[in-house]
mmCIF file of C-alpha atoms in Angstrom:
data_model
loop_
_atom_site.group_PDB
_atom_site.id
_atom_site.type_symbol
_atom_site.label_atom_id
_atom_site.label_comp_id
_atom_site.label_asym_id
_atom_site.label_seq_id
_atom_site.Cartn_x
_atom_site.Cartn_y
_atom_site.Cartn_z
ATOM 1 C CA MET A 142 -10.826 19.091 5.136
ATOM 2 C CA GLN A 143 -9.171 18.359 1.813
ATOM 3 C CA LEU A 144 -9.111 15.734 -0.923
ATOM 4 C CA THR A 145 -6.830 12.947 0.285
ATOM 5 C CA ALA A 146 -5.966 9.369 -0.670
ATOM 6 C CA VAL A 147 -4.533 6.860 1.798
ATOM 7 C CA GLY A 148 -3.535 3.419 0.604
ATOM 8 C CA LEU A 149 -1.147 0.557 0.094
ATOM 9 C CA ASN A 150 -0.549 -1.720 -2.880
ATOM 10 C CA HIS A 151 1.603 -4.551 -4.240
ATOM 11 C CA GLN A 152 4.528 -2.137 -4.553
ATOM 12 C CA THR A 153 4.483 -0.858 -0.965
ATOM 13 C CA ALA A 154 3.294 -3.841 1.072
ATOM 14 C CA PRO A 155 3.680 -7.638 0.994
ATOM 15 C CA LEU A 156 0.645 -9.895 0.815
ATOM 16 C CA SER A 157 0.849 -10.598 4.557
ATOM 17 C CA ILE A 158 0.152 -6.904 5.228
ATOM 18 C CA ARG A 159 -2.321 -6.335 2.385
ATOM 19 C CA GLU A 160 -4.575 -9.126 3.607
ATOM 20 C CA LYS A 161 -4.741 -7.553 7.081
ATOM 21 C CA LEU A 162 -5.990 -4.260 5.616
ATOM 22 C CA ALA A 163 -8.327 -5.649 2.960
ATOM 23 C CA PHE A 164 -12.073 -5.024 3.146
ATOM 24 C CA ALA A 165 -14.282 -8.031 2.476
ATOM 25 C CA ALA A 166 -16.953 -7.405 -0.151
ATOM 26 C CA ALA A 167 -19.732 -8.110 2.347
ATOM 27 C CA SER A 168 -18.427 -5.557 4.859
ATOM 28 C CA LEU A 169 -17.451 -2.819 2.400
ATOM 29 C CA PRO A 170 -20.819 -0.965 2.404
ATOM 30 C CA GLU A 171 -20.841 -0.765 6.202
ATOM 31 C CA ALA A 172 -17.179 0.301 6.265
ATOM 32 C CA VAL A 173 -17.494 3.156 3.778
ATOM 33 C CA HIS A 174 -20.632 4.391 5.534
ATOM 34 C CA ALA A 175 -18.833 4.334 8.884
ATOM 35 C CA LEU A 176 -15.847 6.233 7.467
ATOM 36 C CA ALA A 177 -18.031 8.974 5.983
ATOM 37 C CA GLN A 178 -19.919 9.289 9.276
ATOM 38 C CA SER A 179 -16.732 9.510 11.334
ATOM 39 C CA ARG A 180 -14.775 12.631 12.208
ATOM 40 C CA ALA A 181 -12.071 11.510 9.776
ATOM 41 C CA ALA A 182 -13.981 12.275 6.554
ATOM 42 C CA LYS A 183 -17.029 13.985 5.103
ATOM 43 C CA GLU A 184 -16.935 11.934 1.883
ATOM 44 C CA ALA A 185 -15.366 8.521 1.271
ATOM 45 C CA VAL A 186 -14.809 5.816 -1.358
ATOM 46 C CA ILE A 187 -12.997 2.577 -0.444
ATOM 47 C CA LEU A 188 -11.277 0.529 -3.150
ATOM 48 C CA SER A 189 -10.166 -2.942 -2.019
ATOM 49 C CA THR A 190 -8.697 -5.524 -4.424
ATOM 50 C CA CYS A 191 -6.136 -8.320 -4.187
ATOM 51 C CA ASN A 192 -3.382 -5.825 -5.046
ATOM 52 C CA ARG A 193 -4.454 -2.644 -3.246
ATOM 53 C CA THR A 194 -6.559 -1.044 -0.539
ATOM 54 C CA GLU A 195 -7.173 2.685 -1.025
ATOM 55 C CA LEU A 196 -9.366 5.184 0.785
ATOM 56 C CA TYR A 197 -10.276 8.308 -1.202
ATOM 57 C CA CYS A 198 -11.695 10.928 1.134
ATOM 58 C CA VAL A 199 -12.559 14.526 1.702
ATOM 59 C CA GLY A 200 -11.092 14.549 5.157
ATOM 60 C CA ASP A 201 -8.045 14.705 7.393
ATOM 61 C CA THR A 202 -5.206 12.403 6.322
ATOM 62 C CA GLU A 203 -3.977 11.491 9.800
ATOM 63 C CA ALA A 204 -7.520 10.896 11.023
ATOM 64 C CA VAL A 205 -8.184 8.581 8.053
ATOM 65 C CA ILE A 206 -5.045 6.550 8.890
ATOM 66 C CA GLU A 207 -6.176 6.260 12.507
ATOM 67 C CA TRP A 208 -9.642 5.156 11.362
ATOM 68 C CA LEU A 209 -8.163 2.503 9.041
ATOM 69 C CA ALA A 210 -5.968 1.111 11.822
ATOM 70 C CA GLN A 211 -8.814 1.102 14.318
ATOM 71 C CA TYR A 212 -11.234 -0.560 11.885
ATOM 72 C CA HIS A 213 -8.815 -3.469 11.389
ATOM 73 C CA ASP A 214 -7.833 -3.501 15.070
ATOM 74 C CA LEU A 215 -4.174 -2.762 14.326
ATOM 75 C CA PRO A 216 -1.760 -0.181 15.788
ATOM 76 C CA ALA A 217 -1.439 2.789 13.439
ATOM 77 C CA GLU A 218 2.355 2.685 13.750
ATOM 78 C CA GLU A 219 2.373 -0.918 12.527
ATOM 79 C CA ILE A 220 0.714 -0.078 9.213
ATOM 80 C CA ARG A 221 2.084 3.414 8.633
ATOM 81 C CA PRO A 222 5.380 2.265 6.956
ATOM 82 C CA TYR A 223 3.391 0.538 4.207
ATOM 83 C CA LEU A 224 0.997 3.415 3.458
ATOM 84 C CA TYR A 225 1.192 6.217 0.934
ATOM 85 C CA THR A 226 -0.717 9.443 1.506
ATOM 86 C CA LEU A 227 -1.596 11.817 -1.305
ATOM 87 C CA ASP A 228 -3.356 15.167 -1.066
ATOM 88 C CA GLY A 229 -5.000 17.502 -3.559
ATOM 89 C CA GLN A 230 -3.490 17.331 -7.021
ATOM 90 C CA GLU A 231 -1.416 14.232 -6.189
ATOM 91 C CA ALA A 232 -4.570 12.371 -5.138
ATOM 92 C CA VAL A 233 -6.243 13.342 -8.419
ATOM 93 C CA ARG A 234 -3.228 12.135 -10.424
ATOM 94 C CA HIS A 235 -3.165 8.840 -8.524
ATOM 95 C CA ALA A 236 -6.876 8.160 -9.120
ATOM 96 C CA PHE A 237 -6.440 8.783 -12.850
ATOM 97 C CA ARG A 238 -3.333 6.537 -13.069
ATOM 98 C CA VAL A 239 -4.985 3.694 -11.164
ATOM 99 C CA ALA A 240 -8.100 3.774 -13.358
ATOM 100 C CA CYS A 241 -5.960 3.706 -16.504
ATOM 101 C CA GLY A 242 -4.043 0.644 -15.301
ATOM 102 C CA LEU A 243 -0.785 2.603 -15.045
ATOM 103 C CA ASP A 244 -0.310 1.644 -11.391
ATOM 104 C CA SER A 245 -1.297 -2.021 -11.772
ATOM 105 C CA MET A 246 0.831 -5.136 -11.462
ATOM 106 C CA VAL A 247 -0.281 -5.833 -15.037
ATOM 107 C CA LEU A 248 0.376 -2.575 -16.869
ATOM 108 C CA GLY A 249 -2.779 -1.414 -18.629
ATOM 109 C CA GLU A 250 -5.037 -4.165 -17.252
ATOM 110 C CA PRO A 251 -8.721 -3.231 -17.640
ATOM 111 C CA GLN A 252 -10.210 -5.001 -14.613
ATOM 112 C CA ILE A 253 -9.279 -2.235 -12.169
ATOM 113 C CA LEU A 254 -11.597 0.278 -13.858
ATOM 114 C CA GLY A 255 -14.594 -1.953 -13.187
ATOM 115 C CA GLN A 256 -13.477 -2.386 -9.586
ATOM 116 C CA ILE A 257 -13.303 1.402 -9.113
ATOM 117 C CA LYS A 258 -16.776 1.786 -10.614
ATOM 118 C CA ASP A 259 -18.090 -0.817 -8.171
ATOM 119 C CA ALA A 260 -16.447 1.028 -5.252
ATOM 120 C CA VAL A 261 -18.048 4.320 -6.322
ATOM 121 C CA ARG A 262 -21.432 2.653 -6.780
ATOM 122 C CA ILE A 263 -21.287 1.250 -3.233
ATOM 123 C CA ALA A 264 -20.301 4.677 -1.887
ATOM 124 C CA GLN A 265 -23.245 6.264 -3.697
ATOM 125 C CA GLU A 266 -25.624 3.658 -2.276
ATOM 126 C CA GLN A 267 -24.299 4.419 1.213
ATOM 127 C CA GLU A 268 -24.550 8.185 0.585
ATOM 128 C CA SER A 269 -20.887 8.558 1.508
ATOM 129 C CA ILE A 270 -20.048 10.463 -1.673
ATOM 130 C CA ASN A 271 -20.959 14.048 -2.456
ATOM 131 C CA SER A 272 -20.043 16.712 -4.986
ATOM 132 C CA ASN A 273 -16.258 16.605 -4.494
ATOM 133 C CA LEU A 274 -15.617 12.874 -4.885
ATOM 134 C CA ASN A 275 -18.406 12.511 -7.415
ATOM 135 C CA ALA A 276 -16.712 15.105 -9.641
ATOM 136 C CA LEU A 277 -13.335 13.400 -9.174
ATOM 137 C CA PHE A 278 -14.522 9.937 -10.147
ATOM 138 C CA GLN A 279 -16.720 11.018 -13.047
ATOM 139 C CA LYS A 280 -13.631 12.714 -14.476
ATOM 140 C CA THR A 281 -11.577 9.609 -13.604
ATOM 141 C CA PHE A 282 -13.877 7.379 -15.652
ATOM 142 C CA SER A 283 -13.749 9.824 -18.559
ATOM 143 C CA VAL A 284 -9.941 9.970 -18.497
ATOM 144 C CA ALA A 285 -9.618 6.167 -18.324
ATOM 145 C CA LYS A 286 -11.904 5.737 -21.332
ATOM 146 C CA GLU A 287 -9.989 8.336 -23.352
ATOM 147 C CA VAL A 288 -6.573 6.870 -22.481
ATOM 148 C CA ARG A 289 -7.641 3.341 -23.398
ATOM 149 C CA THR A 290 -9.169 4.574 -26.640
ATOM 150 C CA ASP A 291 -6.297 6.806 -27.769
ATOM 151 C CA THR A 292 -3.286 4.730 -26.628
ATOM 152 C CA HIS A 293 -2.220 1.086 -26.807
ATOM 153 C CA VAL A 294 -1.386 0.803 -23.115
ATOM 154 C CA GLY A 295 -3.663 -2.207 -22.638
ATOM 155 C CA GLU A 296 -2.398 -4.185 -25.621
ATOM 156 C CA ASN A 297 -0.174 -7.265 -25.237
ATOM 157 C CA SER A 298 -0.968 -7.410 -21.526
ATOM 158 C CA VAL A 299 -0.889 -10.734 -19.719
ATOM 159 C CA SER A 300 -3.851 -10.894 -17.367
ATOM 160 C CA MET A 301 -3.907 -12.588 -14.000
ATOM 161 C CA ALA A 302 -6.298 -15.149 -15.508
ATOM 162 C CA SER A 303 -4.125 -16.115 -18.476
ATOM 163 C CA ALA A 304 -1.038 -16.142 -16.238
ATOM 164 C CA SER A 305 -2.747 -18.760 -14.077
ATOM 165 C CA VAL A 306 -2.848 -21.196 -16.982
ATOM 166 C CA LYS A 307 0.775 -20.468 -17.859
ATOM 167 C CA MET A 308 1.856 -21.251 -14.306
ATOM 168 C CA ALA A 309 -0.029 -24.562 -14.316
ATOM 169 C CA GLU A 310 1.607 -25.479 -17.634
ATOM 170 C CA GLN A 311 5.028 -25.114 -16.012
ATOM 171 C CA ILE A 312 4.173 -28.134 -13.833
ATOM 172 C CA PHE A 313 1.848 -30.162 -16.046
ATOM 173 C CA PRO A 314 2.572 -30.605 -19.770
ATOM 174 C CA ASP A 315 -1.069 -30.805 -20.882
ATOM 175 C CA ILE A 316 -4.052 -29.164 -19.162
ATOM 176 C CA ALA A 317 -6.365 -31.506 -21.094
ATOM 177 C CA ASP A 318 -5.248 -34.408 -18.871
ATOM 178 C CA LEU A 319 -6.100 -32.636 -15.605
ATOM 179 C CA ASN A 320 -8.942 -32.270 -13.147
ATOM 180 C CA VAL A 321 -9.302 -28.617 -12.125
ATOM 181 C CA LEU A 322 -11.035 -27.362 -8.983
ATOM 182 C CA PHE A 323 -12.157 -23.756 -8.553
ATOM 183 C CA ILE A 324 -13.000 -22.556 -5.048
ATOM 184 C CA GLY A 325 -15.381 -19.612 -5.235
ATOM 185 C CA ALA A 326 -17.538 -18.351 -8.089
ATOM 186 C CA GLY A 327 -16.812 -14.624 -8.200
ATOM 187 C CA GLU A 328 -15.476 -12.447 -10.991
ATOM 188 C CA MET A 329 -11.833 -13.499 -10.639
ATOM 189 C CA ILE A 330 -12.645 -17.223 -10.607
ATOM 190 C CA GLU A 331 -14.907 -16.782 -13.621
ATOM 191 C CA LEU A 332 -12.078 -15.107 -15.553
ATOM 192 C CA VAL A 333 -9.543 -17.809 -14.628
ATOM 193 C CA ALA A 334 -12.016 -20.639 -15.267
ATOM 194 C CA THR A 335 -12.692 -19.274 -18.752
ATOM 195 C CA TYR A 336 -8.986 -19.554 -19.635
ATOM 196 C CA PHE A 337 -8.706 -23.080 -18.219
ATOM 197 C CA ALA A 338 -11.913 -24.156 -19.983
ATOM 198 C CA ALA A 339 -10.345 -23.107 -23.300
ATOM 199 C CA LYS A 340 -7.701 -25.818 -22.692
ATOM 200 C CA ASN A 341 -10.445 -28.487 -22.348
ATOM 201 C CA PRO A 342 -9.398 -30.099 -19.040
ATOM 202 C CA LYS A 343 -10.720 -33.553 -18.236
ATOM 203 C CA LEU A 344 -12.963 -32.181 -15.485
ATOM 204 C CA ILE A 345 -13.793 -28.802 -13.948
ATOM 205 C CA THR A 346 -15.483 -28.500 -10.564
ATOM 206 C CA VAL A 347 -16.705 -25.254 -9.009
ATOM 207 C CA ALA A 348 -16.998 -25.303 -5.212
ATOM 208 C CA ASN A 349 -19.000 -22.474 -3.708
ATOM 209 C CA ARG A 350 -20.965 -21.480 -0.619
ATOM 210 C CA THR A 351 -24.201 -21.754 -2.647
ATOM 211 C CA LEU A 352 -24.788 -24.491 -5.188
ATOM 212 C CA ALA A 353 -26.909 -22.273 -7.442
ATOM 213 C CA ARG A 354 -24.075 -19.796 -8.075
ATOM 214 C CA ALA A 355 -21.633 -22.656 -8.704
ATOM 215 C CA GLN A 356 -24.049 -24.197 -11.210
ATOM 216 C CA GLU A 357 -24.484 -20.821 -12.925
ATOM 217 C CA LEU A 358 -20.728 -20.590 -13.527
ATOM 218 C CA CYS A 359 -20.536 -24.206 -14.704
ATOM 219 C CA ASP A 360 -23.231 -23.490 -17.287
ATOM 220 C CA LYS A 361 -21.189 -20.576 -18.653
ATOM 221 C CA LEU A 362 -18.040 -22.629 -19.192
ATOM 222 C CA SER A 363 -19.514 -24.942 -21.875
ATOM 223 C CA VAL A 364 -17.246 -27.836 -20.850
ATOM 224 C CA ASN A 365 -17.454 -30.834 -18.543
ATOM 225 C CA ALA A 366 -18.073 -28.835 -15.356
ATOM 226 C CA GLU A 367 -19.945 -29.717 -12.183
ATOM 227 C CA PRO A 368 -20.829 -27.762 -9.009
ATOM 228 C CA CYS A 369 -20.325 -28.660 -5.363
ATOM 229 C CA LEU A 370 -20.462 -27.051 -1.922
ATOM 230 C CA LEU A 371 -17.466 -25.757 0.035
ATOM 231 C CA SER A 372 -18.277 -28.255 2.770
ATOM 232 C CA GLU A 373 -17.316 -31.093 0.388
ATOM 233 C CA LEU A 374 -13.701 -29.890 -0.038
ATOM 234 C CA PRO A 375 -12.074 -32.278 2.495
ATOM 235 C CA ASP A 376 -13.623 -35.280 0.731
ATOM 236 C CA ILE A 377 -12.841 -34.347 -2.884
ATOM 237 C CA LEU A 378 -9.600 -32.363 -2.804
ATOM 238 C CA HIS A 379 -7.448 -35.405 -3.620
ATOM 239 C CA GLU A 380 -9.201 -35.808 -6.984
ATOM 240 C CA TYR A 381 -7.775 -32.559 -8.431
ATOM 241 C CA ASP A 382 -4.447 -31.721 -10.015
ATOM 242 C CA VAL A 383 -5.072 -27.953 -10.098
ATOM 243 C CA VAL A 384 -6.786 -25.932 -7.363
ATOM 244 C CA VAL A 385 -7.517 -22.223 -7.862
ATOM 245 C CA SER A 386 -9.148 -20.296 -5.034
ATOM 246 C CA SER A 387 -10.537 -16.775 -4.742
ATOM 247 C CA THR A 388 -13.253 -16.125 -2.173
ATOM 248 C CA ALA A 389 -14.140 -13.332 0.239
ATOM 249 C CA SER A 390 -13.581 -15.547 3.275
ATOM 250 C CA GLN A 391 -11.743 -13.914 6.165
ATOM 251 C CA LEU A 392 -10.255 -17.284 7.211
ATOM 252 C CA PRO A 393 -8.408 -19.956 5.188
ATOM 253 C CA LEU A 394 -10.638 -22.590 3.594
ATOM 254 C CA VAL A 395 -7.850 -25.030 2.750
ATOM 255 C CA GLY A 396 -5.491 -25.944 5.580
ATOM 256 C CA LYS A 397 -2.181 -27.779 5.682
ATOM 257 C CA GLY A 398 -3.768 -30.896 7.195
ATOM 258 C CA MET A 399 -6.402 -31.085 4.461
ATOM 259 C CA VAL A 400 -3.752 -30.910 1.732
ATOM 260 C CA GLU A 401 -1.544 -33.470 3.520
ATOM 261 C CA ARG A 402 -4.384 -35.985 3.528
ATOM 262 C CA ALA A 403 -5.143 -35.262 -0.122
ATOM 263 C CA LEU A 404 -1.501 -35.822 -1.138
ATOM 264 C CA LYS A 405 -1.458 -39.213 0.640
ATOM 265 C CA GLN A 406 -4.584 -40.228 -1.266
ATOM 266 C CA ARG A 407 -2.920 -39.036 -4.482
ATOM 267 C CA HIS A 408 0.124 -41.166 -3.684
ATOM 268 C CA ASN A 409 2.207 -38.000 -3.763
ATOM 269 C CA MET A 410 1.207 -37.004 -7.295
ATOM 270 C CA PRO A 411 1.869 -33.231 -7.470
ATOM 271 C CA VAL A 412 -0.885 -30.657 -7.052
ATOM 272 C CA PHE A 413 -0.771 -27.037 -8.250
ATOM 273 C CA LEU A 414 -2.529 -24.595 -5.905
ATOM 274 C CA LEU A 415 -3.094 -20.953 -6.829
ATOM 275 C CA ASP A 416 -4.457 -18.655 -4.130
ATOM 276 C CA LEU A 417 -5.756 -15.417 -5.635
ATOM 277 C CA ALA A 418 -7.633 -14.316 -2.510
ATOM 278 C CA VAL A 419 -6.735 -11.475 -0.157
ATOM 279 C CA PRO A 420 -6.932 -12.474 2.700
ATOM 280 C CA ARG A 421 -5.568 -15.872 1.657
ATOM 281 C CA ASP A 422 -7.845 -18.900 1.219
ATOM 282 C CA ILE A 423 -5.025 -21.447 1.491
ATOM 283 C CA GLU A 424 -2.764 -21.620 4.526
ATOM 284 C CA ALA A 425 0.772 -20.450 3.724
ATOM 285 C CA GLU A 426 2.205 -23.607 5.385
ATOM 286 C CA VAL A 427 0.808 -25.676 2.500
ATOM 287 C CA GLY A 428 3.730 -24.386 0.455
ATOM 288 C CA ASP A 429 6.101 -26.315 2.754
ATOM 289 C CA LEU A 430 4.626 -29.653 1.707
ATOM 290 C CA GLU A 431 6.502 -31.717 -0.848
ATOM 291 C CA ASP A 432 4.552 -32.099 -4.109
ATOM 292 C CA ALA A 433 2.307 -29.149 -3.219
ATOM 293 C CA TYR A 434 3.134 -26.190 -5.478
ATOM 294 C CA LEU A 435 1.443 -23.176 -3.871
ATOM 295 C CA TYR A 436 1.471 -19.745 -5.516
ATOM 296 C CA THR A 437 -0.107 -16.425 -4.487
ATOM 297 C CA VAL A 438 -0.868 -13.226 -6.371
ATOM 298 C CA ASP A 439 2.593 -11.887 -5.521
ATOM 299 C CA ASP A 440 4.262 -14.983 -6.986
ATOM 300 C CA MET A 441 2.670 -14.187 -10.351
ATOM 301 C CA MET A 442 4.644 -10.960 -10.750
ATOM 302 C CA GLY A 443 7.221 -12.393 -13.165
ATOM 303 C CA ILE A 444 4.686 -13.885 -15.550
ATOM 304 C CA VAL A 445 2.341 -10.911 -15.708
ATOM 305 C CA GLN A 446 5.272 -8.607 -16.427
ATOM 306 C CA SER A 447 5.911 -10.318 -19.767
ATOM 307 C CA GLY A 448 5.104 -8.019 -22.650
ATOM 308 C CA LYS A 449 5.625 -5.007 -20.415
ATOM 309 C CA GLU A 450 8.381 -3.605 -22.630
ATOM 310 C CA ALA A 451 6.038 -3.525 -25.599
ATOM 311 C CA ARG A 452 3.639 -1.370 -23.579
ATOM 312 C CA GLN A 453 6.172 1.092 -22.182
ATOM 313 C CA LYS A 454 5.932 3.514 -25.116
ATOM 314 C CA ALA A 455 2.145 3.483 -24.928
ATOM 315 C CA ALA A 456 2.414 3.973 -21.166
ATOM 316 C CA ALA A 457 4.519 7.099 -21.679
ATOM 317 C CA GLU A 458 1.819 8.492 -23.979
ATOM 318 C CA ALA A 459 -0.826 7.607 -21.409
ATOM 319 C CA GLU A 460 1.144 9.291 -18.613
ATOM 320 C CA ALA A 461 1.369 12.477 -20.680
ATOM 321 C CA MET A 462 -2.383 12.393 -21.278
ATOM 322 C CA VAL A 463 -3.000 11.905 -17.563
ATOM 323 C CA GLU A 464 -0.827 14.920 -16.692
ATOM 324 C CA GLY A 465 -2.840 17.088 -19.064
ATOM 325 C CA LYS A 466 -6.113 15.837 -17.616
ATOM 326 C CA VAL A 467 -4.905 16.449 -14.049
ATOM 327 C CA ALA A 468 -4.087 20.080 -14.876
ATOM 328 C CA GLU A 469 -7.455 20.422 -16.584
ATOM 329 C CA PHE A 470 -9.336 19.040 -13.567
ATOM 330 C CA VAL A 471 -7.394 21.167 -11.057
ATOM 331 C CA GLU A 472 -8.173 24.333 -13.036
ATOM 332 C CA TRP A 473 -11.833 23.353 -13.164
ATOM 333 C CA GLN A 474 -11.774 22.797 -9.393
ATOM 334 C CA LYS A 475 -10.294 26.257 -8.833
ATOM 335 C CA SER A 476 -12.987 27.857 -10.967
ATOM 336 C CA ARG A 477 -15.672 26.003 -9.015
ATOM 337 C CA GLN A 478 -14.300 27.290 -5.710
ATOM 338 C CA SER A 479 -15.280 30.842 -6.683
ATOM 339 C CA VAL A 480 -18.862 29.880 -7.579
ATOM 340 C CA PRO A 481 -20.314 30.501 -4.081
ATOM 341 C CA LEU A 482 -18.626 33.928 -3.970
ATOM 342 C CA ILE A 483 -19.929 34.815 -7.434
ATOM 343 C CA ARG A 484 -23.430 33.715 -6.424
ATOM 344 C CA ALA A 485 -23.275 35.801 -3.241
ATOM 345 C CA LEU A 486 -22.018 38.830 -5.203
ATOM 346 C CA ARG A 487 -24.834 38.563 -7.725
ATOM 347 C CA ASP A 488 -27.395 38.085 -4.939
ATOM 348 C CA GLU A 489 -26.135 41.271 -3.275
ATOM 349 C CA GLY A 490 -26.380 43.155 -6.580
ATOM 350 C CA GLU A 491 -29.903 41.868 -7.122
ATOM 351 C CA ARG A 492 -30.899 42.962 -3.602
ATOM 352 C CA ALA A 493 -29.600 46.489 -4.289
ATOM 353 C CA ARG A 494 -31.377 46.617 -7.664
ATOM 354 C CA ARG A 495 -34.714 45.612 -6.164
ATOM 355 C CA GLN A 496 -34.395 48.154 -3.360
ATOM 356 C CA VAL A 497 -33.728 51.171 -5.602
ATOM 357 C CA LEU A 498 -36.353 49.978 -8.089
ATOM 358 C CA GLU A 499 -38.926 49.798 -5.319
ATOM 359 C CA ASN A 500 -38.063 53.361 -4.271
ATOM 360 C CA ALA A 501 -38.337 54.540 -7.865
ATOM 361 C CA MET A 502 -41.791 52.983 -8.288
ATOM 362 C CA LYS A 503 -42.985 54.761 -5.134
ATOM 363 C CA GLN A 504 -41.735 58.111 -6.455
ATOM 364 C CA LEU A 505 -43.484 57.565 -9.786
ATOM 365 C CA ALA A 506 -46.718 56.710 -7.945
ATOM 366 C CA LYS A 507 -46.465 60.037 -6.112
ATOM 367 C CA GLY A 508 -46.308 61.875 -9.427
ATOM 368 C CA ALA A 509 -42.578 62.624 -9.686
ATOM 369 C CA SER A 510 -41.317 63.154 -13.206
ATOM 370 C CA PRO A 511 -39.768 60.057 -14.877
ATOM 371 C CA GLU A 512 -36.572 62.013 -15.613
ATOM 372 C CA ASP A 513 -36.045 62.859 -11.913
ATOM 373 C CA VAL A 514 -36.872 59.328 -10.853
ATOM 374 C CA LEU A 515 -34.384 57.778 -13.328
ATOM 375 C CA GLU A 516 -31.671 60.224 -12.279
ATOM 376 C CA ARG A 517 -32.183 59.412 -8.618
ATOM 377 C CA LEU A 518 -32.354 55.631 -9.347
ATOM 378 C CA SER A 519 -29.045 55.677 -11.209
ATOM 379 C CA ILE A 520 -27.304 57.607 -8.402
ATOM 380 C CA GLN A 521 -28.692 55.341 -5.665
ATOM 381 C CA LEU A 522 -27.761 52.153 -7.517
ATOM 382 C CA THR A 523 -24.241 53.415 -8.230
ATOM 383 C CA ASN A 524 -23.739 54.392 -4.600
ATOM 384 C CA LYS A 525 -24.991 51.058 -3.321
ATOM 385 C CA LEU A 526 -22.810 48.989 -5.661
ATOM 386 C CA LEU A 527 -19.661 51.041 -5.012
ATOM 387 C CA HIS A 528 -20.138 51.609 -1.294
ATOM 388 C CA SER A 529 -18.449 48.380 -0.071
ATOM 389 C CA PRO A 530 -15.369 48.463 -2.349
ATOM 390 C CA THR A 531 -14.910 52.227 -1.709
ATOM 391 C CA ARG A 532 -15.072 51.796 2.073
ATOM 392 C CA THR A 533 -12.668 48.825 1.941
ATOM 393 C CA LEU A 534 -10.154 50.815 -0.130
ATOM 394 C CA ASN A 535 -10.390 53.791 2.234
ATOM 395 C CA LYS A 536 -9.635 51.550 5.208
ATOM 396 C CA ALA A 537 -6.722 49.808 3.462
ATOM 397 C CA GLY A 538 -5.178 52.968 2.024
ATOM 398 C CA SER A 539 -2.348 52.577 -0.450
ATOM 399 C CA GLU A 540 -0.353 50.167 1.722
ATOM 400 C CA ASP A 541 -2.317 47.075 0.678
ATOM 401 C CA SER A 542 -1.019 46.941 -2.879
ATOM 402 C CA ASP A 543 -2.592 43.527 -3.563
ATOM 403 C CA LEU A 544 -6.060 44.840 -2.742
ATOM 404 C CA VAL A 545 -5.512 47.980 -4.826
ATOM 405 C CA GLU A 546 -4.365 45.918 -7.800
ATOM 406 C CA ALA A 547 -7.296 43.487 -7.419
ATOM 407 C CA VAL A 548 -9.847 46.330 -7.442
ATOM 408 C CA ALA A 549 -8.110 47.972 -10.406
ATOM 409 C CA GLN A 550 -8.258 44.676 -12.291
ATOM 410 C CA ILE A 551 -11.901 44.038 -11.429
ATOM 411 C CA TYR A 552 -13.012 47.476 -12.615
ATOM 412 C CA HIS A 553 -10.495 47.726 -15.501
ATOM 413 C CA LEU A 554 -8.931 50.889 -14.035
ATOM 414 C CA ASP A 555 -5.804 50.982 -16.199
ATOM 415 C CA GLY A 556 -3.265 53.609 -15.253
ATOM 416 C CA HIS A 557 -4.785 54.274 -11.815
ATOM 417 C CA GLU A 558 -2.809 56.176 -9.220
ATOM 418 C CA PRO A 559 -2.537 54.501 -5.761
#
């Protein structure tokens, strides 16, 4: 089994495919545990965001793909065209680039690093991560911190949250005149709500599965904000000009019929709907309704790319740093691979030392002279330590030039004759 990464992202798969392969936050611990307990992998970390699903494993690449397809009840051949598979050094490079924001829709965005840390934490809690992946991700976090500190790759970036406000302003001239509804109360909604709150809308409502969490977010916003339950959506949707949704629901929360009724009650006043969830919270058919302006994470591509040119130079510097860190990590990995052999070699040497020392102590106890005992000890120890390499060389003869050269290098036998 080897280090491998299997995944898909906003560059390789449309939203309709990404949402089929996403892992809900509630099911992620069980999923990563199941993967690490399967025949596909010995270690596993699963990263699942609105823009990517990636499985980092010590395992068999094809077996991991089969596991992913089976977990989501999909044919492997249906998802294979959208997947990328990376092994060894390429997997290391990819992990570093993702953590640094170099593979994100928003170049240099910082949110992905926190998402990777959460994925690793869950894997640790499920005991699905061991020495190999732990070493990889500890180095990944270190590289991401260094790149963000020493380059300007994250500067001038337009976040998904700030882009949400910009999109709403393309439809409505003044956010201050609007009622804004947020569906969900997770990290993404909190980020977006903070940007909208800065524009002082007329009213903000947070709808959530639990009222306590919705109230907690309302308290943070320091504006006219009130909580409500998801079950109230059909009755209140018509009151809002802007609706932003991002939950972990596996099924849509806002259907076409619900929005149709709301538009009639609004007398066809337009409504801006932004669905940041994967899988989607708002049925795609809502976008077919007149006066309903529905956008998804993929629709935001143009806005979040603004300022990208200003970050390209910094990105080049970051890429160069990543390459250096990849080489550094790979060399460290190679050195670690010889540790068990070195330990075994030293254990064998220690065993030989103890054996000849024990014999020497017995001879001294019998009254043998120290000089004779030391002479015999040195001969026995030399014979024991050189017995294995001498026998191996005798068997190989001069035909195995690689072995001869290796022994010559180990024992510094310059100018030896084969």
